[in-house]
Amino acid sequence: MAASVPRDVTSYSLGLAAPLALFFLVFFVAPLVQLLVLSLHNDTAGAAWGFGQYVHFLTDPFSLSVLGSTLLLGAEVTALCLVLGFPIAWLYHRVGSRAQTLIILIVLLPLLTSVVVRTFAWIVILGRQGIINATLQSIGVIDTPIRLLYTQLGVVLALAQVQMPLMTLPLITALGRIDSNLEDASCSLGAGSWRTFWKVILPLSLPGVIAGCTLTYAAAITAFITQSLVGGGQMLFMPMYLYQQASTLQNWPFASAISIIFLLAVLAVVSVFGLLGRLSRGYGGA
């Protein structure tokens, strides 16, 4: 009697994935297709078809400036999160277990709080009588309160705090995979701390840096609540622009075109991050 061939544990019936595929088809693919069809209406009545809404957006300097300012905002928030998050992740692997627990608690605490609550807290902090202005006035740095709320700086600071866990957690994971003997070997060969960081630690942590930048960037440019409340009516970003066209002006074809263009822009940036991630894996393994 022939021995039975053991079943490959990695092979499963495609029927097991059918519920998830159906869920994505109904709640993700179908709305996107409907959005794409709606964006091809040249007027709100849906009587004429064409690419008029896309031409309108791409030839309108105001719309392009809103898209550019939104993409720039994501870059600023990502850069600030990286500068602040990397030292936190580095410190995590150089302290004791109790301090590590405290750091993880501090990093995860924002995720346990509603983004609306955190945003209103930043409104209080950045206000004319807030903590920052009161502190600067008390130590004599400024005589009158400076404007922080409803400014680009205020939006960047608030978004950086809100999205910080998305940057710090991948960095902690990436730094934890680096063999500590490599750092010791670099130092024993005469390299200083900064040279060891630039030549050993940073290249090997690039996969975590790329993953954190991707998550932070995508979350920052789509953070409708924080952008709207902290930015107020002084600045306009793509999520609010889209909301105004859809809900206030009832111009659904143009709002759909804005959504498609914004989605493609985000996918382009994320694809660049993905390409950098693949290159960093090759660089780290070299």
Short mmCIF file of C-alpha atoms in Angstrom, two decimals:
data_model
loop_
_atom_site.label_atom_id
_atom_site.label_comp_id
_atom_site.label_asym_id
_atom_site.label_seq_id
_atom_site.Cartn_x
_atom_site.Cartn_y
_atom_site.Cartn_z
CA MET A 1 0.00 0.00 0.00
CA ALA A 2 1.44 3.33 -1.13
CA ALA A 3 2.20 5.85 1.60
CA SER A 4 -0.07 8.88 1.56
CA VAL A 5 1.56 12.16 0.53
CA PRO A 6 1.46 14.69 3.40
CA ARG A 7 -0.67 17.71 2.66
CA ASP A 8 1.12 21.00 2.16
CA VAL A 9 0.26 23.10 5.21
CA THR A 10 0.49 26.27 3.11
CA SER A 11 -2.15 25.17 0.59
CA TYR A 12 -5.72 26.09 1.41
CA SER A 13 -8.90 26.15 -0.55
CA LEU A 14 -9.65 29.47 -2.20
CA GLY A 15 -13.16 29.13 -0.78
CA LEU A 16 -11.80 30.18 2.62
CA ALA A 17 -10.91 33.58 1.17
CA ALA A 18 -14.30 34.04 -0.49
CA PRO A 19 -15.97 35.91 2.43
CA LEU A 20 -13.09 38.39 2.66
CA ALA A 21 -13.01 38.80 -1.12
CA LEU A 22 -16.76 39.43 -1.16
CA PHE A 23 -16.43 41.97 1.65
CA PHE A 24 -13.73 43.93 -0.24
CA LEU A 25 -15.71 43.67 -3.46
CA VAL A 26 -18.86 45.13 -1.92
CA PHE A 27 -17.42 47.73 0.45
CA PHE A 28 -14.21 48.76 -1.34
CA VAL A 29 -14.17 47.98 -5.05
CA ALA A 30 -17.81 48.79 -5.77
CA PRO A 31 -17.72 52.29 -4.13
CA LEU A 32 -14.50 53.08 -6.01
CA VAL A 33 -16.08 52.07 -9.32
CA GLN A 34 -19.14 54.17 -8.53
CA LEU A 35 -16.89 57.09 -7.63
CA LEU A 36 -14.99 56.73 -10.91
CA VAL A 37 -18.21 56.63 -12.95
CA LEU A 38 -19.57 59.68 -11.12
CA SER A 39 -16.38 61.64 -11.78
CA LEU A 40 -16.90 61.16 -15.54
CA HIS A 41 -20.02 63.35 -15.48
CA ASN A 42 -19.30 66.79 -16.86
CA ASP A 43 -22.26 68.34 -15.07
CA THR A 44 -24.13 67.77 -11.82
CA ALA A 45 -27.20 66.53 -13.70
CA GLY A 46 -25.21 63.67 -15.27
CA ALA A 47 -26.38 64.55 -18.79
CA ALA A 48 -22.90 64.78 -20.36
CA TRP A 49 -19.98 62.41 -20.08
CA GLY A 50 -16.29 63.18 -20.35
CA PHE A 51 -13.16 64.21 -18.49
CA GLY A 52 -14.31 67.74 -17.83
CA GLN A 53 -14.01 67.47 -14.04
CA TYR A 54 -10.42 66.23 -14.27
CA VAL A 55 -9.54 68.99 -16.77
CA HIS A 56 -11.14 71.51 -14.43
CA PHE A 57 -9.05 70.35 -11.47
CA LEU A 58 -5.75 70.01 -13.34
CA THR A 59 -6.08 73.45 -14.98
CA ASP A 60 -7.25 75.27 -11.85
CA PRO A 61 -4.32 76.86 -9.97
CA PHE A 62 -6.33 76.96 -6.73
CA SER A 63 -7.08 73.21 -6.81
CA LEU A 64 -3.48 72.38 -7.63
CA SER A 65 -2.27 74.58 -4.77
CA VAL A 66 -4.57 72.73 -2.36
CA LEU A 67 -3.18 69.39 -3.56
CA GLY A 68 0.39 70.65 -3.29
CA SER A 69 -0.10 72.07 0.22
CA THR A 70 -1.64 68.77 1.35
CA LEU A 71 1.26 66.70 0.02
CA LEU A 72 3.72 69.17 1.57
CA LEU A 73 1.91 68.94 4.90
CA GLY A 74 2.35 65.16 4.88
CA ALA A 75 6.07 65.53 4.17
CA GLU A 76 6.52 68.00 7.04
CA VAL A 77 4.64 65.82 9.53
CA THR A 78 6.54 62.72 8.43
CA ALA A 79 9.91 64.45 8.78
CA LEU A 80 9.05 65.74 12.27
CA CYS A 81 7.80 62.32 13.40
CA LEU A 82 11.00 60.70 12.11
CA VAL A 83 13.24 63.22 13.90
CA LEU A 84 11.37 62.80 17.19
CA GLY A 85 10.51 59.11 16.89
CA PHE A 86 13.97 57.75 16.08
CA PRO A 87 15.57 58.81 19.40
CA ILE A 88 12.59 57.34 21.28
CA ALA A 89 12.97 54.00 19.47
CA TRP A 90 16.74 54.05 19.97
CA LEU A 91 16.33 54.79 23.68
CA TYR A 92 13.85 51.91 24.03
CA HIS A 93 16.57 49.32 23.31
CA ARG A 94 19.07 50.88 25.73
CA VAL A 95 17.04 51.01 28.91
CA GLY A 96 15.77 48.43 31.36
CA SER A 97 12.54 46.49 31.13
CA ARG A 98 10.64 48.87 33.43
CA ALA A 99 11.68 51.89 31.38
CA GLN A 100 10.76 50.01 28.19
CA THR A 101 7.28 49.41 29.57
CA LEU A 102 6.97 53.12 30.35
CA ILE A 103 8.12 54.10 26.84
CA ILE A 104 5.69 51.70 25.19
CA LEU A 105 2.89 53.07 27.38
CA ILE A 106 3.76 56.64 26.36
CA VAL A 107 3.92 55.65 22.69
CA LEU A 108 0.65 53.71 22.72
CA LEU A 109 -1.27 56.11 24.95
CA PRO A 110 -2.31 58.38 22.05
CA LEU A 111 -3.84 55.38 20.28
CA LEU A 112 -6.02 54.73 23.32
CA THR A 113 -7.46 58.24 23.21
CA SER A 114 -9.93 59.57 20.69
CA VAL A 115 -8.38 61.70 17.97
CA VAL A 116 -11.09 64.30 18.58
CA VAL A 117 -10.07 64.60 22.24
CA ARG A 118 -6.39 64.89 21.32
CA THR A 119 -7.16 67.52 18.71
CA PHE A 120 -9.18 69.65 21.15
CA ALA A 121 -6.32 69.30 23.64
CA TRP A 122 -3.98 70.79 21.04
CA ILE A 123 -6.41 73.67 20.50
CA VAL A 124 -6.05 74.45 24.22
CA ILE A 125 -2.25 74.05 24.11
CA LEU A 126 -1.75 76.24 21.02
CA GLY A 127 -4.22 78.97 22.02
CA ARG A 128 -3.23 82.52 22.93
CA GLN A 129 -3.61 81.64 26.61
CA GLY A 130 -2.36 78.08 26.13
CA ILE A 131 0.55 76.27 27.74
CA ILE A 132 3.14 77.28 25.14
CA ASN A 133 2.35 81.00 25.14
CA ALA A 134 1.98 81.09 28.94
CA THR A 135 5.36 79.38 29.41
CA LEU A 136 7.17 81.62 26.94
CA GLN A 137 5.69 84.72 28.55
CA SER A 138 6.51 83.55 32.08
CA ILE A 139 10.21 83.07 31.26
CA GLY A 140 10.37 86.37 29.35
CA VAL A 141 10.94 85.01 25.85
CA ILE A 142 7.93 86.84 24.39
CA ASP A 143 5.91 89.87 25.55
CA THR A 144 2.69 89.14 23.69
CA PRO A 145 1.20 85.77 22.75
CA ILE A 146 2.33 84.45 19.40
CA ARG A 147 -0.09 82.94 16.94
CA LEU A 148 0.17 79.16 16.88
CA LEU A 149 -3.43 78.07 16.41
CA TYR A 150 -4.82 78.12 12.85
CA THR A 151 -1.30 78.11 11.39
CA GLN A 152 0.71 75.59 9.40
CA LEU A 153 3.06 75.11 12.35
CA GLY A 154 0.17 74.31 14.67
CA VAL A 155 -1.28 71.74 12.25
CA VAL A 156 2.12 70.08 11.83
CA LEU A 157 2.70 69.87 15.60
CA ALA A 158 -0.75 68.44 16.30
CA LEU A 159 -0.56 65.92 13.46
CA ALA A 160 2.93 64.84 14.51
CA GLN A 161 1.71 64.03 18.01
CA VAL A 162 -1.38 62.24 16.71
CA GLN A 163 0.55 60.11 14.20
CA MET A 164 3.71 59.55 16.28
CA PRO A 165 2.89 55.90 17.20
CA LEU A 166 2.74 54.98 13.51
CA MET A 167 6.37 56.08 13.17
CA THR A 168 7.79 54.90 16.50
CA LEU A 169 6.50 51.32 16.54
CA PRO A 170 8.07 50.24 13.19
CA LEU A 171 11.33 51.90 14.26
CA ILE A 172 11.34 49.99 17.56
CA THR A 173 10.85 46.73 15.65
CA ALA A 174 13.57 47.53 13.10
CA LEU A 175 16.13 48.59 15.69
CA GLY A 176 15.38 45.47 17.73
CA ARG A 177 16.46 43.26 14.80
CA ILE A 178 19.94 44.84 14.58
CA ASP A 179 22.66 42.68 16.12
CA SER A 180 24.26 44.68 18.93
CA ASN A 181 27.60 43.03 18.12
CA LEU A 182 27.74 45.06 14.90
CA GLU A 183 27.70 48.29 16.86
CA ASP A 184 30.38 46.98 19.22
CA ALA A 185 32.51 45.84 16.26
CA SER A 186 32.22 49.27 14.62
CA CYS A 187 33.29 51.01 17.83
CA SER A 188 36.17 48.57 18.37
CA LEU A 189 37.45 49.33 14.85
CA GLY A 190 37.75 53.00 15.72
CA ALA A 191 34.46 54.44 14.51
CA GLY A 192 32.90 57.07 16.73
CA SER A 193 29.28 57.14 17.84
CA TRP A 194 28.08 59.31 14.94
CA ARG A 195 30.02 57.29 12.34
CA THR A 196 28.60 54.07 13.79
CA PHE A 197 25.12 55.57 13.58
CA TRP A 198 25.45 56.74 9.96
CA LYS A 199 27.30 53.65 8.67
CA VAL A 200 25.69 50.85 10.70
CA ILE A 201 22.54 51.73 12.65
CA LEU A 202 20.76 53.95 10.14
CA PRO A 203 21.26 51.73 7.03
CA LEU A 204 20.10 48.62 8.88
CA SER A 205 17.06 50.42 10.27
CA LEU A 206 15.93 51.73 6.86
CA PRO A 207 13.10 49.15 6.46
CA GLY A 208 11.57 50.45 9.70
CA VAL A 209 12.13 54.06 8.61
CA ILE A 210 10.39 53.45 5.27
CA ALA A 211 7.48 51.60 6.90
CA GLY A 212 7.01 54.36 9.50
CA CYS A 213 7.21 57.10 6.86
CA THR A 214 4.62 55.35 4.70
CA LEU A 215 2.13 54.92 7.52
CA THR A 216 2.66 58.40 8.92
CA TYR A 217 2.44 60.15 5.55
CA ALA A 218 -0.75 58.37 4.48
CA ALA A 219 -2.42 59.07 7.84
CA ALA A 220 -1.30 62.71 8.03
CA ILE A 221 -2.61 63.88 4.67
CA THR A 222 -6.01 62.25 5.24
CA ALA A 223 -6.48 63.42 8.86
CA PHE A 224 -9.66 65.39 8.25
CA ILE A 225 -10.50 66.17 11.91
CA THR A 226 -7.10 67.48 12.99
CA GLN A 227 -6.58 69.47 9.80
CA SER A 228 -10.02 71.05 10.08
CA LEU A 229 -10.03 71.89 13.80
CA VAL A 230 -6.43 73.02 14.28
CA GLY A 231 -6.14 74.61 10.83
CA GLY A 232 -9.56 76.25 11.08
CA GLY A 233 -10.76 78.21 8.08
CA GLN A 234 -7.33 79.73 7.46
CA MET A 235 -5.96 76.76 5.54
CA LEU A 236 -7.56 74.37 3.10
CA PHE A 237 -6.36 70.83 2.53
CA MET A 238 -7.70 68.11 0.26
CA PRO A 239 -10.01 66.35 2.77
CA MET A 240 -11.79 69.63 3.62
CA TYR A 241 -11.81 70.68 -0.07
CA LEU A 242 -13.48 67.41 -0.92
CA TYR A 243 -16.00 67.82 1.90
CA GLN A 244 -16.93 71.33 0.76
CA GLN A 245 -17.53 70.23 -2.83
CA ALA A 246 -19.61 67.19 -1.84
CA SER A 247 -21.63 68.40 1.16
CA THR A 248 -21.78 72.18 0.85
CA LEU A 249 -21.84 72.75 -2.91
CA GLN A 250 -23.41 69.38 -3.79
CA ASN A 251 -21.02 69.13 -6.75
CA TRP A 252 -20.62 65.38 -6.57
CA PRO A 253 -18.94 64.87 -9.99
CA PHE A 254 -16.16 67.34 -9.13
CA ALA A 255 -15.87 65.89 -5.60
CA SER A 256 -15.50 62.43 -7.14
CA ALA A 257 -12.79 63.66 -9.48
CA ILE A 258 -10.99 65.23 -6.50
CA SER A 259 -11.19 61.89 -4.69
CA ILE A 260 -9.73 59.95 -7.63
CA ILE A 261 -6.90 62.45 -8.16
CA PHE A 262 -6.12 62.53 -4.43
CA LEU A 263 -6.14 58.74 -4.30
CA LEU A 264 -3.74 58.51 -7.26
CA ALA A 265 -1.44 61.11 -5.70
CA VAL A 266 -1.31 59.19 -2.42
CA LEU A 267 -0.71 55.90 -4.24
CA ALA A 268 2.16 57.52 -6.17
CA VAL A 269 3.83 58.70 -2.95
CA VAL A 270 3.28 55.34 -1.25
CA SER A 271 4.72 53.57 -4.30
CA VAL A 272 7.85 55.71 -4.00
CA PHE A 273 8.13 54.71 -0.33
CA GLY A 274 7.66 51.06 -1.35
CA LEU A 275 10.43 51.34 -3.96
CA LEU A 276 12.73 52.92 -1.39
CA GLY A 277 11.85 50.10 1.00
CA ARG A 278 12.89 47.44 -1.53
CA LEU A 279 16.11 49.29 -2.24
CA SER A 280 16.83 49.62 1.49
CA ARG A 281 16.43 45.86 2.00
CA GLY A 282 19.02 45.27 -0.71
CA TYR A 283 21.30 47.90 0.80
CA GLY A 284 20.94 46.44 4.28
CA GLY A 285 21.75 42.97 3.06
CA ALA A 286 24.81 44.08 1.12
#
